[in-house]
Amino acid sequence: MSIHKFGIPSLLPENIKLLSGPGCPVCVTSRYFIDDTVACSKIDDVILTTLGDLIRVPGTETSLHEEKSAGRDIRIVYSVLDAIKIAQDNRDKKIVFPGIGFETTAPLSAAAILQATEIGLDNFYILSAHKIMPPVMAALIDEGVNIDGYICPGHVSVITGTQIYEPIVKNYALGCVVSGFEPLDILQSIYMLVHQIEKGQPELENQYCRAVKPEGNIKAQKMMYRVFKTRDDWWRGIGIIPDSGLSLTDEFKAFDAGQLFESLPGTHSDKDKGCICGEILKGLKTPEDCPLFSKACTPVDPVGACMVSSEGSCAAWYKYARGAV
Amino acid sequence: MSSNIVTLDHGSGGKLTMDLIKMFTDYFGNSGPSGMADSAVVDAATNIVAFTTDSYVVNPIHFPGGDIGKLAVCGTVNDLAVSGAVPRYISCAFILEEGLKISELEQIVESMAKTAKAAGVIIVTGDTKVVERGACDRMFINTSGVGFLKQKHRSIGLGINVKPGDKILINGNIGDHGLAVLSIRNSFTNDIKTDCAPLNNLIENCLAVNDSIHFMRDATRGGLAAVLNELAEKIGFGVILIENSIPLAENTRGLCEFLGFDPLHLANEGKVIIVAGEGWEDILSTMKSHPFGKESQVIGTIVDKHPCRVVLETEIGGSRIIDIPAGMQLPRIC
Amino acid sequence: MCLSIPAEVLSIDGDMAEVSVGGTMYNASIRLVEDVDVGDFILIHSGYGIAKIDEAEANDTLNLMQEIKKKAERS
């Protein structure tokens, strides 16, 4: 998001190319998760509370946006805290909050569940699509993604600390720079990475030291792993990655929205036919190699992950390169 | 008034309806030419007429710096003014929800009268309907307006004379209206106020300076991004915006960053975008000398390259395409 | 996940803190951060404080950025 917002790609020399990795929680969330949130919203006594990010993401048949217009009680909130408040004010309803995002947001969902426990709230549920970062970073390289270094997500690192990237440096000899989100943060991080590559010495560096400590936010990590445990999870455009997602631990099963409805059986791989997001995400192909690009797949009606979010490679390509002189 | 809330009887056409009409005419001062006939019959200033209509459904009806009444008058006045017209006559139609306090309605009517007076327009005709509770949200207002324009200003709203090299001017900070309404809806405490204002006087001054103005539009819903994309599409040239020169208040910038909003997509209710050719410097200084234009700036240029696209030169010298907003802006985390 | 903004802590009431985000007051949860005091700057993400900002490091970065900016302007 920030990289495009500040127009950073246009500032870089041609031999430095930035690829949007799997750092956008919306992009990597499966279509079936959207279907599940829609299914939740259709239960009579459910109020579905969601962050604005999810509202227009298409599911198989429909989106939360359309369901809201059709009369479902779907409320857009800024924080899971608002969902807790709605649960307190509507004790006769079931309040479902779809938890998306990585180590930045998973502790927030965890804190909300702990708070609900403390105040004896029994009508609050989380539908977890939370994921963690290290497995996918390794998986991308295993799959042959052609990169020379990682700009690591600052706000994930605020929670996890910088230590989670050590295996990437050690096992794959790739540089990792943890970056802040101001334009000059990003430029400095790119500079640090280029410097590493020139020296031929990949290492772990922290550009965002004002917020990120090597050990991270231990209190938040503890809360996250009290409430959640890892599970195999499916990533849009990439596939199943072992131990990359988070589900509720047995202690907190009562808060799992999964028990409220029957998830439609769906296999993740047979949909999105023809979409080559995976390869685009991996830097192996460009959007114009995709038969769906700018035909069946546009920002208004996206098929694949890279078109869903405004920061995705396809969405950016659609806006910048298409029809340019 | 015999009742202190609006009831369905107020819309029945009987005695209570008359009471309401009397309140309107008292505030709007309609002892003038139209009297109480079924139509307002008025004089025309020129033989070119601009005619516009808009409905106002803002929730809540009061927000920092304004209310639905002020909005309903300014919106229509501004739509006429940016077309190059001098706004003269306004109509207003109310749809009222049963149960609305008469005192609340009176506040809004008073606000409309005050705004109309400040803008120099007359509210000459109107209508009131009352609907059952739940059928509307307290009150909806529709206003239509008529203005008159000179032959030479006839195509200003179309932008057909816009050409590369023309400068893009705006009369002050963007995004305040959108965030003022959002803040009150979400109980955020800050001092962001709507920019809602009648711009006809400022625009009239500018049109009198010289004939350099090639296009005008008020940047309401969809913000600056929507207006400039529409223009670029229409004229087939490109637009370059300079991020550093776009006026933006610190508190607006802060809240935008917090919520993940793009200020270029936020609604304004008192901002005009003027595209002007040679002589734009005099337009700019005229804008700056007006109370609603003190923060006026040149924010961009019409260019030959990248036809039909709006490109922003970012604060650090990068560039990115500015798109039309996909829909309502929503608080986001990424 | 990029959207987080530093906020100044104005007052604290148990797990909640009133913070100022660029001129807007907001009630954020500080359940996830240790040892927060009035006057601290914390990073807010979706309603929660997620980290305290290290003032010395923030100043270092700020100085460095200003240096880069100056250099860029000269070139």
Short mmCIF file of N, CA and C in Angstrom, two decimals, chain B residues 22-138:
data_model
loop_
_atom_site.label_atom_id
_atom_site.label_comp_id
_atom_site.label_asym_id
_atom_site.label_seq_id
_atom_site.Cartn_x
_atom_site.Cartn_y
_atom_site.Cartn_z
N LYS B 22 -46.72 28.40 6.78
CA LYS B 22 -46.54 29.75 7.31
C LYS B 22 -45.13 29.90 7.90
N MET B 23 -44.68 28.85 8.60
CA MET B 23 -43.32 28.92 9.14
C MET B 23 -42.30 29.10 8.02
N PHE B 24 -42.45 28.32 6.96
CA PHE B 24 -41.51 28.44 5.85
C PHE B 24 -41.52 29.84 5.25
N THR B 25 -42.73 30.33 4.96
CA THR B 25 -42.80 31.63 4.28
C THR B 25 -42.30 32.74 5.20
N ASP B 26 -42.54 32.59 6.52
CA ASP B 26 -42.01 33.59 7.44
C ASP B 26 -40.48 33.66 7.35
N TYR B 27 -39.87 32.49 7.36
CA TYR B 27 -38.41 32.47 7.31
C TYR B 27 -37.87 32.85 5.93
N PHE B 28 -38.53 32.32 4.90
CA PHE B 28 -38.00 32.54 3.55
C PHE B 28 -38.43 33.89 2.98
N GLY B 29 -39.32 34.59 3.72
CA GLY B 29 -39.70 35.94 3.31
C GLY B 29 -40.38 36.01 1.97
N ASN B 30 -41.37 35.12 1.74
CA ASN B 30 -41.98 35.07 0.42
C ASN B 30 -43.23 35.90 0.25
N SER B 31 -43.12 37.14 0.59
CA SER B 31 -44.26 38.00 0.30
C SER B 31 -44.11 38.49 -1.13
N GLY B 32 -43.03 38.06 -1.76
CA GLY B 32 -42.63 38.56 -3.07
C GLY B 32 -43.54 38.15 -4.21
N PRO B 33 -42.99 38.07 -5.40
CA PRO B 33 -43.80 37.91 -6.60
C PRO B 33 -44.66 36.66 -6.61
N SER B 34 -44.19 35.57 -5.98
CA SER B 34 -44.92 34.32 -6.15
C SER B 34 -46.15 34.24 -5.24
N GLY B 35 -46.09 34.92 -4.11
CA GLY B 35 -47.19 34.83 -3.17
C GLY B 35 -47.46 33.40 -2.79
N MET B 36 -48.72 32.96 -2.78
CA MET B 36 -49.03 31.58 -2.42
C MET B 36 -49.62 30.81 -3.60
N ALA B 37 -49.25 31.18 -4.81
CA ALA B 37 -49.78 30.48 -5.98
C ALA B 37 -49.12 29.11 -6.11
N ASP B 38 -49.57 28.32 -7.08
CA ASP B 38 -49.04 26.98 -7.24
C ASP B 38 -47.65 26.96 -7.85
N SER B 39 -47.29 28.02 -8.54
CA SER B 39 -45.95 28.12 -9.09
C SER B 39 -45.38 29.49 -8.73
N ALA B 40 -44.07 29.54 -8.60
CA ALA B 40 -43.43 30.83 -8.48
C ALA B 40 -43.27 31.41 -9.88
N VAL B 41 -43.71 32.63 -10.05
CA VAL B 41 -43.53 33.29 -11.35
C VAL B 41 -42.51 34.39 -11.14
N VAL B 42 -41.39 34.29 -11.87
CA VAL B 42 -40.27 35.17 -11.57
C VAL B 42 -39.71 35.80 -12.84
N ASP B 43 -38.88 36.81 -12.65
CA ASP B 43 -38.25 37.47 -13.79
C ASP B 43 -36.95 36.78 -14.15
N ALA B 44 -36.60 36.76 -15.43
CA ALA B 44 -35.33 36.20 -15.88
C ALA B 44 -34.33 37.34 -16.08
N ALA B 45 -33.08 37.10 -15.69
CA ALA B 45 -32.06 38.14 -15.83
C ALA B 45 -31.44 38.13 -17.22
N THR B 46 -31.24 36.94 -17.80
CA THR B 46 -30.77 36.82 -19.18
C THR B 46 -31.60 35.72 -19.82
N ASN B 47 -31.36 35.46 -21.10
CA ASN B 47 -32.16 34.39 -21.69
C ASN B 47 -31.44 33.04 -21.72
N ILE B 48 -30.31 32.94 -20.98
CA ILE B 48 -29.69 31.61 -20.83
C ILE B 48 -29.86 31.17 -19.38
N VAL B 49 -30.52 30.05 -19.21
CA VAL B 49 -30.89 29.58 -17.87
C VAL B 49 -30.10 28.33 -17.50
N ALA B 50 -29.56 28.35 -16.29
CA ALA B 50 -28.98 27.12 -15.73
C ALA B 50 -29.99 26.58 -14.73
N PHE B 51 -30.18 25.28 -14.72
CA PHE B 51 -31.22 24.68 -13.90
C PHE B 51 -30.64 23.40 -13.29
N THR B 52 -30.74 23.24 -11.99
CA THR B 52 -30.13 22.07 -11.35
C THR B 52 -30.99 21.57 -10.20
N THR B 53 -30.78 20.31 -9.80
CA THR B 53 -31.49 19.78 -8.64
C THR B 53 -30.61 18.81 -7.88
N ASP B 54 -30.85 18.67 -6.59
CA ASP B 54 -30.05 17.79 -5.75
C ASP B 54 -30.85 17.43 -4.50
N SER B 55 -30.65 16.23 -3.99
CA SER B 55 -31.34 15.82 -2.76
C SER B 55 -30.33 15.62 -1.64
N TYR B 56 -30.76 15.91 -0.42
CA TYR B 56 -29.85 15.88 0.72
C TYR B 56 -30.41 14.95 1.79
N VAL B 57 -29.61 13.95 2.14
CA VAL B 57 -30.10 12.91 3.06
C VAL B 57 -29.07 12.69 4.18
N VAL B 58 -28.22 13.69 4.41
CA VAL B 58 -27.08 13.51 5.32
C VAL B 58 -27.55 13.11 6.73
N ASN B 59 -26.78 12.20 7.33
CA ASN B 59 -27.06 11.73 8.68
C ASN B 59 -25.77 11.88 9.49
N PRO B 60 -25.74 12.58 10.59
CA PRO B 60 -26.83 13.30 11.24
C PRO B 60 -27.15 14.63 10.54
N ILE B 61 -28.28 15.23 10.90
CA ILE B 61 -28.66 16.46 10.19
C ILE B 61 -27.88 17.68 10.69
N HIS B 62 -27.30 17.57 11.89
CA HIS B 62 -26.37 18.62 12.34
C HIS B 62 -24.98 18.03 12.40
N PHE B 63 -23.99 18.78 11.96
CA PHE B 63 -22.60 18.32 12.04
C PHE B 63 -21.74 19.55 12.24
N PRO B 64 -20.49 19.36 12.68
CA PRO B 64 -19.67 20.54 13.01
C PRO B 64 -19.55 21.51 11.83
N GLY B 65 -20.00 22.73 12.06
CA GLY B 65 -19.87 23.76 11.04
C GLY B 65 -21.06 23.88 10.11
N GLY B 66 -22.08 23.03 10.28
CA GLY B 66 -23.21 23.14 9.36
C GLY B 66 -24.34 22.19 9.69
N ASP B 67 -25.32 22.14 8.80
CA ASP B 67 -26.46 21.23 8.95
C ASP B 67 -27.04 20.98 7.58
N ILE B 68 -28.03 20.11 7.54
CA ILE B 68 -28.60 19.68 6.26
C ILE B 68 -29.21 20.85 5.49
N GLY B 69 -29.71 21.85 6.21
CA GLY B 69 -30.33 23.00 5.56
C GLY B 69 -29.31 23.86 4.83
N LYS B 70 -28.23 24.15 5.53
CA LYS B 70 -27.16 24.93 4.92
C LYS B 70 -26.60 24.19 3.70
N LEU B 71 -26.45 22.88 3.87
CA LEU B 71 -25.93 22.04 2.80
C LEU B 71 -26.84 22.09 1.58
N ALA B 72 -28.15 22.02 1.83
CA ALA B 72 -29.12 21.95 0.74
C ALA B 72 -29.12 23.23 -0.08
N VAL B 73 -28.90 24.37 0.58
CA VAL B 73 -28.85 25.63 -0.16
C VAL B 73 -27.50 25.77 -0.88
N CYS B 74 -26.41 25.54 -0.13
CA CYS B 74 -25.08 25.71 -0.73
C CYS B 74 -24.87 24.77 -1.91
N GLY B 75 -25.32 23.52 -1.75
CA GLY B 75 -25.11 22.54 -2.81
C GLY B 75 -25.69 23.00 -4.13
N THR B 76 -26.92 23.47 -4.08
CA THR B 76 -27.59 23.90 -5.30
C THR B 76 -27.02 25.22 -5.82
N VAL B 77 -26.75 26.14 -4.92
CA VAL B 77 -26.12 27.41 -5.32
C VAL B 77 -24.79 27.13 -6.02
N ASN B 78 -23.99 26.22 -5.44
CA ASN B 78 -22.68 25.95 -6.01
C ASN B 78 -22.76 25.25 -7.36
N ASP B 79 -23.73 24.33 -7.49
CA ASP B 79 -23.90 23.65 -8.78
C ASP B 79 -24.21 24.66 -9.89
N LEU B 80 -24.99 25.67 -9.55
CA LEU B 80 -25.32 26.72 -10.54
C LEU B 80 -24.08 27.58 -10.80
N ALA B 81 -23.41 27.98 -9.72
CA ALA B 81 -22.29 28.91 -9.86
C ALA B 81 -21.16 28.32 -10.69
N VAL B 82 -20.84 27.02 -10.45
CA VAL B 82 -19.74 26.43 -11.21
C VAL B 82 -20.09 26.23 -12.69
N SER B 83 -21.36 26.32 -13.01
CA SER B 83 -21.75 26.27 -14.42
C SER B 83 -21.61 27.64 -15.08
N GLY B 84 -21.14 28.60 -14.31
CA GLY B 84 -20.95 29.94 -14.85
C GLY B 84 -22.17 30.83 -14.66
N ALA B 85 -23.16 30.31 -13.93
CA ALA B 85 -24.41 31.06 -13.76
C ALA B 85 -24.40 31.88 -12.48
N VAL B 86 -25.24 32.90 -12.46
CA VAL B 86 -25.50 33.64 -11.22
C VAL B 86 -26.79 33.05 -10.65
N PRO B 87 -26.70 32.33 -9.52
CA PRO B 87 -27.89 31.68 -8.96
C PRO B 87 -28.89 32.72 -8.48
N ARG B 88 -30.18 32.47 -8.74
CA ARG B 88 -31.19 33.43 -8.32
C ARG B 88 -32.31 32.81 -7.49
N TYR B 89 -32.92 31.76 -8.00
CA TYR B 89 -34.12 31.22 -7.35
C TYR B 89 -33.90 29.75 -6.95
N ILE B 90 -34.41 29.43 -5.78
CA ILE B 90 -34.26 28.06 -5.26
C ILE B 90 -35.64 27.53 -4.90
N SER B 91 -35.85 26.25 -5.13
CA SER B 91 -37.04 25.60 -4.59
C SER B 91 -36.59 24.65 -3.50
N CYS B 92 -37.47 24.36 -2.55
CA CYS B 92 -37.08 23.35 -1.57
C CYS B 92 -38.26 22.47 -1.22
N ALA B 93 -37.99 21.16 -1.23
CA ALA B 93 -39.02 20.19 -0.88
C ALA B 93 -38.54 19.37 0.30
N PHE B 94 -39.38 19.27 1.32
CA PHE B 94 -39.03 18.51 2.52
C PHE B 94 -39.78 17.19 2.54
N ILE B 95 -39.06 16.13 2.89
CA ILE B 95 -39.73 14.89 3.28
C ILE B 95 -39.41 14.71 4.75
N LEU B 96 -40.45 14.76 5.57
CA LEU B 96 -40.26 14.76 7.02
C LEU B 96 -40.73 13.44 7.61
N GLU B 97 -39.98 12.96 8.59
CA GLU B 97 -40.38 11.74 9.27
C GLU B 97 -41.32 12.10 10.41
N GLU B 98 -42.40 11.41 10.46
CA GLU B 98 -43.36 11.56 11.56
C GLU B 98 -42.59 11.50 12.88
N GLY B 99 -42.86 12.43 13.78
CA GLY B 99 -42.18 12.40 15.08
C GLY B 99 -41.03 13.40 15.20
N LEU B 100 -40.62 13.97 14.07
CA LEU B 100 -39.55 14.98 14.10
C LEU B 100 -40.02 16.18 14.92
N LYS B 101 -39.14 16.71 15.76
CA LYS B 101 -39.53 17.87 16.55
C LYS B 101 -39.68 19.08 15.65
N ILE B 102 -40.77 19.84 15.86
CA ILE B 102 -40.98 21.05 15.08
C ILE B 102 -39.81 22.01 15.29
N SER B 103 -39.31 22.04 16.53
CA SER B 103 -38.22 22.97 16.81
C SER B 103 -36.98 22.63 15.99
N GLU B 104 -36.78 21.32 15.77
CA GLU B 104 -35.63 20.90 14.97
C GLU B 104 -35.79 21.32 13.52
N LEU B 105 -37.02 21.14 13.03
CA LEU B 105 -37.31 21.55 11.66
C LEU B 105 -37.10 23.06 11.53
N GLU B 106 -37.55 23.78 12.55
CA GLU B 106 -37.45 25.23 12.50
C GLU B 106 -35.98 25.67 12.44
N GLN B 107 -35.14 24.99 13.21
CA GLN B 107 -33.70 25.29 13.17
C GLN B 107 -33.13 25.16 11.76
N ILE B 108 -33.54 24.06 11.09
CA ILE B 108 -33.03 23.80 9.75
C ILE B 108 -33.57 24.86 8.78
N VAL B 109 -34.85 25.19 8.92
CA VAL B 109 -35.46 26.19 8.03
C VAL B 109 -34.76 27.54 8.22
N GLU B 110 -34.49 27.86 9.48
CA GLU B 110 -33.81 29.12 9.77
C GLU B 110 -32.42 29.13 9.13
N SER B 111 -31.74 27.99 9.23
CA SER B 111 -30.40 27.87 8.65
C SER B 111 -30.45 28.04 7.12
N MET B 112 -31.49 27.47 6.51
CA MET B 112 -31.64 27.62 5.05
C MET B 112 -31.86 29.07 4.68
N ALA B 113 -32.72 29.74 5.46
CA ALA B 113 -33.04 31.13 5.17
C ALA B 113 -31.78 32.00 5.29
N LYS B 114 -31.02 31.72 6.33
CA LYS B 114 -29.79 32.49 6.58
C LYS B 114 -28.79 32.27 5.43
N THR B 115 -28.64 31.01 5.03
CA THR B 115 -27.69 30.69 3.97
C THR B 115 -28.13 31.31 2.64
N ALA B 116 -29.43 31.22 2.37
CA ALA B 116 -29.94 31.78 1.12
C ALA B 116 -29.68 33.29 1.08
N LYS B 117 -29.90 33.92 2.22
CA LYS B 117 -29.68 35.37 2.28
C LYS B 117 -28.22 35.69 2.01
N ALA B 118 -27.33 34.94 2.68
CA ALA B 118 -25.90 35.18 2.50
C ALA B 118 -25.49 34.96 1.05
N ALA B 119 -26.13 33.99 0.38
CA ALA B 119 -25.76 33.69 -1.00
C ALA B 119 -26.46 34.61 -1.99
N GLY B 120 -27.44 35.36 -1.51
CA GLY B 120 -28.16 36.26 -2.41
C GLY B 120 -29.14 35.54 -3.31
N VAL B 121 -29.70 34.43 -2.84
CA VAL B 121 -30.73 33.74 -3.63
C VAL B 121 -32.05 33.76 -2.86
N ILE B 122 -33.14 33.57 -3.59
CA ILE B 122 -34.46 33.58 -2.95
C ILE B 122 -35.08 32.19 -3.06
N ILE B 123 -35.61 31.72 -1.94
CA ILE B 123 -36.34 30.44 -1.95
C ILE B 123 -37.78 30.78 -2.32
N VAL B 124 -38.17 30.42 -3.54
CA VAL B 124 -39.43 30.92 -4.07
C VAL B 124 -40.57 29.92 -4.06
N THR B 125 -40.25 28.64 -3.93
CA THR B 125 -41.33 27.66 -3.93
C THR B 125 -40.89 26.43 -3.16
N GLY B 126 -41.85 25.62 -2.75
CA GLY B 126 -41.48 24.47 -1.95
C GLY B 126 -42.61 23.49 -1.80
N ASP B 127 -42.33 22.42 -1.04
CA ASP B 127 -43.32 21.38 -0.83
C ASP B 127 -42.96 20.63 0.44
N THR B 128 -43.95 20.08 1.11
CA THR B 128 -43.69 19.28 2.30
C THR B 128 -44.50 18.00 2.25
N LYS B 129 -43.84 16.89 2.53
CA LYS B 129 -44.56 15.63 2.71
C LYS B 129 -44.12 15.05 4.03
N VAL B 130 -45.06 14.38 4.72
CA VAL B 130 -44.72 13.70 5.96
C VAL B 130 -44.89 12.20 5.71
N VAL B 131 -43.87 11.42 6.09
CA VAL B 131 -43.96 9.97 5.92
C VAL B 131 -43.95 9.30 7.28
N GLU B 132 -44.41 8.06 7.32
CA GLU B 132 -44.48 7.33 8.59
C GLU B 132 -43.10 7.12 9.17
N ARG B 133 -43.07 6.97 10.48
CA ARG B 133 -41.84 6.71 11.19
C ARG B 133 -41.06 5.57 10.54
N GLY B 134 -39.80 5.77 10.31
CA GLY B 134 -38.97 4.71 9.73
C GLY B 134 -38.89 4.79 8.21
N ALA B 135 -39.80 5.55 7.59
CA ALA B 135 -39.79 5.62 6.12
C ALA B 135 -38.74 6.60 5.61
N CYS B 136 -38.31 7.51 6.47
CA CYS B 136 -37.14 8.33 6.12
C CYS B 136 -36.40 8.63 7.42
N ASP B 137 -35.18 9.14 7.32
CA ASP B 137 -34.40 9.37 8.52
C ASP B 137 -34.50 10.85 8.92
N ARG B 138 -35.48 11.17 9.73
CA ARG B 138 -35.78 12.51 10.25
C ARG B 138 -36.19 13.50 9.17
#
